[in-house]
Amino acid sequence: MSNYLEESVQRGGRKKRPVRIVLISVLALVLVAGLVAGAYLFNLANTYNTQTKTIEEVFPEGTDRPTRTAAAEGAQTILLLGSDENGGSSETENLPGVPNAGRSDTMMLMHLPANREGVSVMSIMRDTWTDIPGHGEHKINAATALGGVPLLVQTLEGMFDAPIDHVAIFDFEGFTGLTDALGGVTVNNEIAFQSRGADGEFFDQDEINLQGESALKFVRERYAFTDGDFQRVKNQQLFIKAIMGKFLTAETLTNPLKINEIVHQASPYLSVDEGLDATTAGGLALSLRNIRGDDVQFFTLPNLGIGTSADGQSIILKDDAAIADIAEALDNDTLGDYLQTAAS
């Protein structure tokens, strides 16, 4: 080989070596990043799976449950319950089969449409008078005392003729750490009020920041209002919407440390059905990655006001026509459209 060719080969080899080093470095960085991301996700899933509690029984057995129509294939409906040791009306509202749960205090159905372009959250007043399978007419909240979560699921599925996919129960005590992890949340408080108790707190009619114990007092209070539970449900909706709005921001979603802190703070106060493990919850969260706070709509199941039962209880009269409309919207996966029409 001539000197010219030798020099050319050597020069070519020397030119290729830096390229190989760069490629190896990039691959190493990708590998390290993948390992770090994998370790982070594993730790996040492990925190959720080990710190959340599993509800012993969730879905009714031996009954014909409603099935989802083809039009609503891919939609999901999740029953959200709030338990509060100090907030229920009586000890008969304790949630059987739920580890360390207090009294059933809040009831919501969260609907995720198949296209995941929005989220609808419906509050159900706990004194709503309805038929509870096998027990006749009662306040809907009595279902948990009469037959636990499965009977409540059966009652709601019968009311709307639509399946419930998952159940999640959150202990109100967890709101203190959750709001701290989020750095507080802001709500536009509609009515000024003083929460009860020796350590009661005044909440002005204005935009207010809720964090820690203040958040807990805000969502618990009902005695300060002339309409009691009605205003408390509105306040709970304001608060949960604020939490979702704060969580569903780019600032939070792109901050692994903050997400880790939120999961760490919330998981110990969360009880879920066996199917709502970290993989399923993570998949649902991923499907909602484009949702922001303004895409979440809160509303209360329409009713006909307050009445009195045959045995003298103060009850909330359900609106059967509105329930039929909501059932149809769930059947067609058009709940968002229904809400827009109802609001116009």
Short mmCIF file of C-alpha atoms in Angstrom, two decimals:
data_model
loop_
_atom_site.label_atom_id
_atom_site.label_comp_id
_atom_site.label_asym_id
_atom_site.label_seq_id
_atom_site.Cartn_x
_atom_site.Cartn_y
_atom_site.Cartn_z
CA MET A 1 0.00 0.00 0.00
CA SER A 2 1.34 3.45 -0.88
CA ASN A 3 2.10 6.01 1.78
CA TYR A 4 -0.77 8.09 0.43
CA LEU A 5 -3.28 5.28 0.87
CA GLU A 6 -1.93 4.43 4.33
CA GLU A 7 -2.31 8.01 5.44
CA SER A 8 -5.83 8.15 3.99
CA VAL A 9 -6.92 5.02 5.87
CA GLN A 10 -5.36 6.29 9.09
CA ARG A 11 -6.98 9.66 8.68
CA GLY A 12 -10.34 8.00 7.97
CA GLY A 13 -10.00 5.84 11.08
CA ARG A 14 -9.14 8.83 13.20
CA LYS A 15 -12.19 10.68 11.92
CA LYS A 16 -14.55 7.85 12.77
CA ARG A 17 -13.35 7.39 16.34
CA PRO A 18 -14.85 10.63 17.74
CA VAL A 19 -18.17 9.78 16.07
CA ARG A 20 -18.20 6.40 17.80
CA ILE A 21 -17.41 8.05 21.14
CA VAL A 22 -20.29 10.50 20.69
CA LEU A 23 -22.70 7.70 19.78
CA ILE A 24 -21.61 5.61 22.76
CA SER A 25 -22.00 8.64 25.04
CA VAL A 26 -25.50 9.36 23.73
CA LEU A 27 -26.51 5.71 24.13
CA ALA A 28 -25.13 5.71 27.66
CA LEU A 29 -27.08 8.85 28.52
CA VAL A 30 -30.26 7.37 27.06
CA LEU A 31 -29.68 4.17 29.03
CA VAL A 32 -29.06 6.07 32.26
CA ALA A 33 -32.11 8.29 31.65
CA GLY A 34 -34.19 5.19 30.99
CA LEU A 35 -32.96 3.54 34.17
CA VAL A 36 -33.66 6.68 36.21
CA ALA A 37 -37.13 7.04 34.69
CA GLY A 38 -37.80 3.35 35.24
CA ALA A 39 -36.68 3.56 38.86
CA TYR A 40 -38.84 6.65 39.39
CA LEU A 41 -41.94 5.00 37.91
CA PHE A 42 -41.29 1.82 39.88
CA ASN A 43 -40.96 3.81 43.09
CA LEU A 44 -44.14 5.77 42.30
CA ALA A 45 -46.10 2.59 41.57
CA ASN A 46 -44.71 0.90 44.65
CA THR A 47 -45.74 3.84 46.85
CA TYR A 48 -49.28 3.74 45.44
CA ASN A 49 -49.67 -0.04 45.64
CA THR A 50 -48.26 -0.42 49.14
CA GLN A 51 -49.81 2.65 50.78
CA THR A 52 -53.33 2.57 49.35
CA LYS A 53 -55.82 0.20 50.95
CA THR A 54 -57.97 -2.34 49.12
CA ILE A 55 -61.73 -2.33 49.68
CA GLU A 56 -62.76 -5.86 50.62
CA GLU A 57 -65.91 -6.01 48.49
CA VAL A 58 -66.91 -3.50 45.86
CA PHE A 59 -69.20 -4.91 43.20
CA PRO A 60 -72.49 -6.76 43.76
CA GLU A 61 -72.42 -10.51 43.21
CA GLY A 62 -75.22 -12.64 41.84
CA THR A 63 -76.99 -9.72 40.17
CA ASP A 64 -77.36 -8.69 36.55
CA ARG A 65 -75.24 -5.59 36.28
CA PRO A 66 -75.79 -3.14 33.41
CA THR A 67 -73.37 -3.28 30.49
CA ARG A 68 -71.91 -0.43 28.51
CA THR A 69 -73.36 0.23 25.07
CA ALA A 70 -71.26 0.24 21.90
CA ALA A 71 -71.64 4.02 21.74
CA ALA A 72 -69.98 4.37 25.15
CA GLU A 73 -67.29 1.73 24.65
CA GLY A 74 -64.06 3.05 26.17
CA ALA A 75 -65.79 5.40 28.61
CA GLN A 76 -65.18 4.96 32.34
CA THR A 77 -67.27 5.82 35.39
CA ILE A 78 -65.67 5.96 38.82
CA LEU A 79 -67.55 6.21 42.11
CA LEU A 80 -65.79 8.64 44.43
CA LEU A 81 -66.67 8.55 48.12
CA GLY A 82 -65.37 10.80 50.86
CA SER A 83 -65.16 9.40 54.36
CA ASP A 84 -64.90 11.63 57.40
CA GLU A 85 -64.76 10.45 61.00
CA ASN A 86 -66.09 13.80 62.16
CA GLY A 87 -68.37 14.70 59.29
CA GLY A 88 -71.08 12.07 58.90
CA SER A 89 -74.60 12.36 60.24
CA SER A 90 -74.47 9.21 62.35
CA GLU A 91 -72.43 6.11 63.03
CA THR A 92 -74.78 4.16 60.75
CA GLU A 93 -72.98 5.86 57.86
CA ASN A 94 -69.70 4.07 58.56
CA LEU A 95 -68.32 2.34 55.49
CA PRO A 96 -68.19 -1.43 56.14
CA GLY A 97 -65.37 -3.31 54.44
CA VAL A 98 -63.24 -0.19 54.06
CA PRO A 99 -60.04 -0.20 56.14
CA ASN A 100 -59.94 2.63 58.69
CA ALA A 101 -62.83 4.43 57.00
CA GLY A 102 -64.99 6.88 58.87
CA ARG A 103 -68.46 7.88 57.82
CA SER A 104 -69.58 8.18 54.22
CA ASP A 105 -69.76 11.93 53.73
CA THR A 106 -69.44 12.70 50.03
CA MET A 107 -70.69 10.85 46.96
CA MET A 108 -69.65 11.66 43.40
CA LEU A 109 -69.66 9.90 40.04
CA MET A 110 -66.74 10.87 37.81
CA HIS A 111 -67.32 10.13 34.13
CA LEU A 112 -64.49 9.93 31.60
CA PRO A 113 -65.80 9.90 28.01
CA ALA A 114 -64.21 7.55 25.51
CA ASN A 115 -62.48 10.44 23.69
CA ARG A 116 -61.07 11.78 27.00
CA GLU A 117 -61.77 15.33 25.89
CA GLY A 118 -63.32 16.29 29.22
CA VAL A 119 -64.28 15.04 32.66
CA SER A 120 -67.73 15.28 34.26
CA VAL A 121 -68.14 14.97 38.03
CA MET A 122 -71.65 14.61 39.46
CA SER A 123 -72.34 15.09 43.17
CA ILE A 124 -75.22 13.10 44.65
CA MET A 125 -76.81 14.52 47.78
CA ARG A 126 -76.55 11.90 50.49
CA ASP A 127 -80.16 12.44 51.64
CA THR A 128 -81.55 11.67 48.17
CA TRP A 129 -84.61 9.43 48.67
CA THR A 130 -84.48 6.40 46.39
CA ASP A 131 -85.11 2.69 46.16
CA ILE A 132 -82.33 0.54 47.61
CA PRO A 133 -82.51 -3.00 46.20
CA GLY A 134 -83.96 -5.40 48.76
CA HIS A 135 -84.65 -2.70 51.33
CA GLY A 136 -87.28 -0.37 49.89
CA GLU A 137 -86.93 3.42 49.91
CA HIS A 138 -84.23 5.06 52.00
CA LYS A 139 -81.77 7.91 51.84
CA ILE A 140 -79.18 6.80 49.31
CA ASN A 141 -76.43 7.01 51.89
CA ALA A 142 -78.14 4.27 53.90
CA ALA A 143 -77.04 1.78 51.23
CA THR A 144 -73.55 1.61 52.74
CA ALA A 145 -74.92 0.70 56.17
CA LEU A 146 -77.41 -1.81 54.74
CA GLY A 147 -75.03 -3.61 52.40
CA GLY A 148 -71.69 -1.84 52.18
CA VAL A 149 -70.12 -0.50 49.00
CA PRO A 150 -71.57 -3.30 46.80
CA LEU A 151 -75.14 -2.27 47.63
CA LEU A 152 -74.35 1.39 46.96
CA VAL A 153 -72.85 0.42 43.59
CA GLN A 154 -75.93 -1.68 42.81
CA THR A 155 -78.22 1.21 43.80
CA LEU A 156 -76.42 3.72 41.58
CA GLU A 157 -76.10 1.33 38.65
CA GLY A 158 -79.84 0.68 38.89
CA MET A 159 -80.59 4.41 39.08
CA PHE A 160 -78.68 5.26 35.89
CA ASP A 161 -78.70 1.84 34.16
CA ALA A 162 -74.96 2.27 33.58
CA PRO A 163 -71.95 0.35 34.91
CA ILE A 164 -69.51 1.66 37.50
CA ASP A 165 -65.96 0.61 36.66
CA HIS A 166 -64.03 1.55 39.78
CA VAL A 167 -64.52 2.82 43.32
CA ALA A 168 -62.17 5.12 45.23
CA ILE A 169 -62.68 6.33 48.81
CA PHE A 170 -60.67 9.22 50.20
CA ASP A 171 -60.36 10.03 53.90
CA PHE A 172 -60.85 13.77 54.41
CA GLU A 173 -57.88 13.86 56.78
CA GLY A 174 -55.67 13.43 53.72
CA PHE A 175 -56.65 16.85 52.40
CA THR A 176 -54.20 18.49 54.80
CA GLY A 177 -51.09 16.84 53.36
CA LEU A 178 -52.41 16.89 49.80
CA THR A 179 -52.95 20.64 49.77
CA ASP A 180 -49.54 21.14 51.37
CA ALA A 181 -47.94 19.07 48.60
CA LEU A 182 -49.69 21.23 46.00
CA GLY A 183 -48.64 24.43 47.72
CA GLY A 184 -52.25 25.30 48.55
CA VAL A 185 -55.25 25.76 46.25
CA THR A 186 -57.32 28.84 45.50
CA VAL A 187 -61.12 28.85 45.47
CA ASN A 188 -63.64 31.63 44.91
CA ASN A 189 -65.67 31.32 48.11
CA GLU A 190 -69.31 32.22 47.42
CA ILE A 191 -70.51 32.73 51.00
CA ALA A 192 -68.55 34.04 53.98
CA PHE A 193 -68.82 31.73 56.98
CA GLN A 194 -67.29 30.74 60.29
CA SER A 195 -66.56 27.04 60.74
CA ARG A 196 -67.80 25.54 63.98
CA GLY A 197 -65.73 24.48 66.98
CA ALA A 198 -63.32 26.11 69.39
CA ASP A 199 -60.72 26.24 66.62
CA GLY A 200 -63.22 27.47 64.04
CA GLU A 201 -61.96 29.61 61.20
CA PHE A 202 -63.50 32.49 59.25
CA PHE A 203 -63.63 32.15 55.47
CA ASP A 204 -64.23 35.43 53.66
CA GLN A 205 -66.41 35.83 50.57
CA ASP A 206 -63.53 36.20 48.17
CA GLU A 207 -60.75 34.29 46.50
CA ILE A 208 -59.11 32.39 49.34
CA ASN A 209 -56.15 30.05 49.59
CA LEU A 210 -56.80 26.72 51.29
CA GLN A 211 -54.02 24.66 52.76
CA GLY A 212 -53.59 22.15 55.57
CA GLU A 213 -56.20 22.25 58.34
CA SER A 214 -57.98 25.19 56.71
CA ALA A 215 -58.83 23.00 53.71
CA LEU A 216 -60.31 20.37 56.01
CA LYS A 217 -62.50 22.92 57.81
CA PHE A 218 -63.69 24.37 54.51
CA VAL A 219 -64.95 21.06 53.08
CA ARG A 220 -66.44 19.81 56.36
CA GLU A 221 -68.62 22.74 57.37
CA ARG A 222 -72.40 22.54 56.88
CA TYR A 223 -73.93 24.00 60.06
CA ALA A 224 -72.94 27.55 59.10
CA PHE A 225 -75.29 27.51 56.10
CA THR A 226 -79.07 27.87 55.99
CA ASP A 227 -79.24 25.18 53.31
CA GLY A 228 -76.74 22.91 55.10
CA ASP A 229 -75.57 20.11 52.84
CA PHE A 230 -76.42 21.96 49.62
CA GLN A 231 -73.80 24.65 50.22
CA ARG A 232 -71.32 22.16 51.63
CA VAL A 233 -71.58 20.12 48.42
CA LYS A 234 -70.92 23.29 46.40
CA ASN A 235 -67.88 24.04 48.56
CA GLN A 236 -66.59 20.50 48.14
CA GLN A 237 -66.97 20.82 44.38
CA LEU A 238 -65.07 24.13 44.41
CA PHE A 239 -62.31 22.57 46.46
CA ILE A 240 -61.93 19.36 44.43
CA LYS A 241 -62.04 21.32 41.18
CA ALA A 242 -59.27 23.55 42.55
CA ILE A 243 -57.19 20.48 43.44
CA MET A 244 -57.67 18.99 39.98
CA GLY A 245 -56.93 22.35 38.37
CA LYS A 246 -53.69 22.72 40.34
CA PHE A 247 -52.65 19.15 39.60
CA LEU A 248 -53.50 19.32 35.88
CA THR A 249 -51.02 22.10 35.13
CA ALA A 250 -47.82 21.83 33.15
CA GLU A 251 -45.95 23.07 36.22
CA THR A 252 -47.12 20.06 38.26
CA LEU A 253 -47.23 17.41 35.54
CA THR A 254 -43.63 18.10 34.49
CA ASN A 255 -42.31 18.09 38.05
CA PRO A 256 -41.45 14.50 39.09
CA LEU A 257 -40.63 15.54 42.65
CA LYS A 258 -43.99 17.23 43.12
CA ILE A 259 -45.89 14.26 41.65
CA ASN A 260 -43.96 11.93 43.94
CA GLU A 261 -44.87 14.10 46.95
CA ILE A 262 -48.55 14.19 45.95
CA VAL A 263 -48.72 10.39 45.58
CA HIS A 264 -46.83 9.97 48.85
CA GLN A 265 -49.21 12.30 50.72
CA ALA A 266 -52.48 11.05 49.22
CA SER A 267 -51.98 7.27 49.00
CA PRO A 268 -52.28 6.44 52.73
CA TYR A 269 -55.73 8.06 52.79
CA LEU A 270 -57.00 6.30 49.68
CA SER A 271 -58.95 3.03 49.50
CA VAL A 272 -59.63 1.53 46.07
CA ASP A 273 -61.12 -1.52 44.45
CA GLU A 274 -58.70 -4.32 43.63
CA GLY A 275 -58.66 -3.42 39.94
CA LEU A 276 -57.61 0.18 40.49
CA ASP A 277 -53.93 -0.61 41.04
CA ALA A 278 -50.99 1.56 40.01
CA THR A 279 -50.98 0.23 36.44
CA THR A 280 -54.68 0.97 35.91
CA ALA A 281 -54.55 4.33 37.72
CA GLY A 282 -51.46 5.28 35.72
CA GLY A 283 -53.17 4.32 32.47
CA LEU A 284 -56.19 6.46 33.32
CA ALA A 285 -53.94 9.37 34.27
CA LEU A 286 -52.04 9.01 30.97
CA SER A 287 -55.30 9.02 29.02
CA LEU A 288 -56.13 12.37 30.66
CA ARG A 289 -52.75 13.97 29.93
CA ASN A 290 -54.31 16.67 27.73
CA ILE A 291 -57.02 17.58 30.25
CA ARG A 292 -56.72 20.85 32.15
CA GLY A 293 -58.79 22.32 34.97
CA ASP A 294 -61.22 24.11 32.63
CA ASP A 295 -62.06 20.77 30.97
CA VAL A 296 -63.56 19.42 34.22
CA GLN A 297 -67.27 20.08 34.78
CA PHE A 298 -68.89 19.70 38.20
CA PHE A 299 -72.63 19.51 38.76
CA THR A 300 -75.12 18.16 41.28
CA LEU A 301 -77.72 15.53 40.45
CA PRO A 302 -80.89 17.61 39.89
CA ASN A 303 -83.57 17.24 42.56
CA LEU A 304 -87.04 18.50 43.42
CA GLY A 305 -86.10 20.04 46.74
CA ILE A 306 -86.57 18.99 50.34
CA GLY A 307 -89.44 16.79 51.47
CA THR A 308 -90.44 14.54 54.34
CA SER A 309 -90.57 10.75 54.25
CA ALA A 310 -93.51 8.74 55.62
CA ASP A 311 -91.55 8.13 58.82
CA GLY A 312 -90.76 11.83 59.28
CA GLN A 313 -87.21 12.07 57.90
CA SER A 314 -86.05 15.20 56.09
CA ILE A 315 -85.16 13.98 52.60
CA ILE A 316 -84.19 15.26 49.16
CA LEU A 317 -86.67 14.38 46.44
CA LYS A 318 -85.02 13.02 43.32
CA ASP A 319 -85.89 14.30 39.85
CA ASP A 320 -86.74 11.16 37.86
CA ALA A 321 -86.94 13.05 34.55
CA ALA A 322 -83.44 14.47 35.01
CA ILE A 323 -82.12 11.05 36.05
CA ALA A 324 -83.58 9.56 32.84
CA ASP A 325 -81.83 12.25 30.77
CA ILE A 326 -78.50 11.61 32.51
CA ALA A 327 -78.93 7.85 32.04
CA GLU A 328 -79.47 8.40 28.31
CA ALA A 329 -76.40 10.66 28.14
CA LEU A 330 -74.28 8.01 29.85
CA ASP A 331 -75.68 5.41 27.46
CA ASN A 332 -74.65 7.51 24.46
CA ASP A 333 -71.44 8.87 26.02
CA THR A 334 -72.75 12.42 25.62
CA LEU A 335 -72.79 13.62 29.24
CA GLY A 336 -70.69 16.66 28.35
CA ASP A 337 -73.23 17.68 25.69
CA TYR A 338 -76.08 17.15 28.16
CA LEU A 339 -74.43 19.50 30.64
CA GLN A 340 -73.90 22.20 28.02
CA THR A 341 -77.56 21.96 26.98
CA ALA A 342 -78.77 21.99 30.59
CA ALA A 343 -76.68 25.09 31.33
CA SER A 344 -77.96 27.04 28.32
#
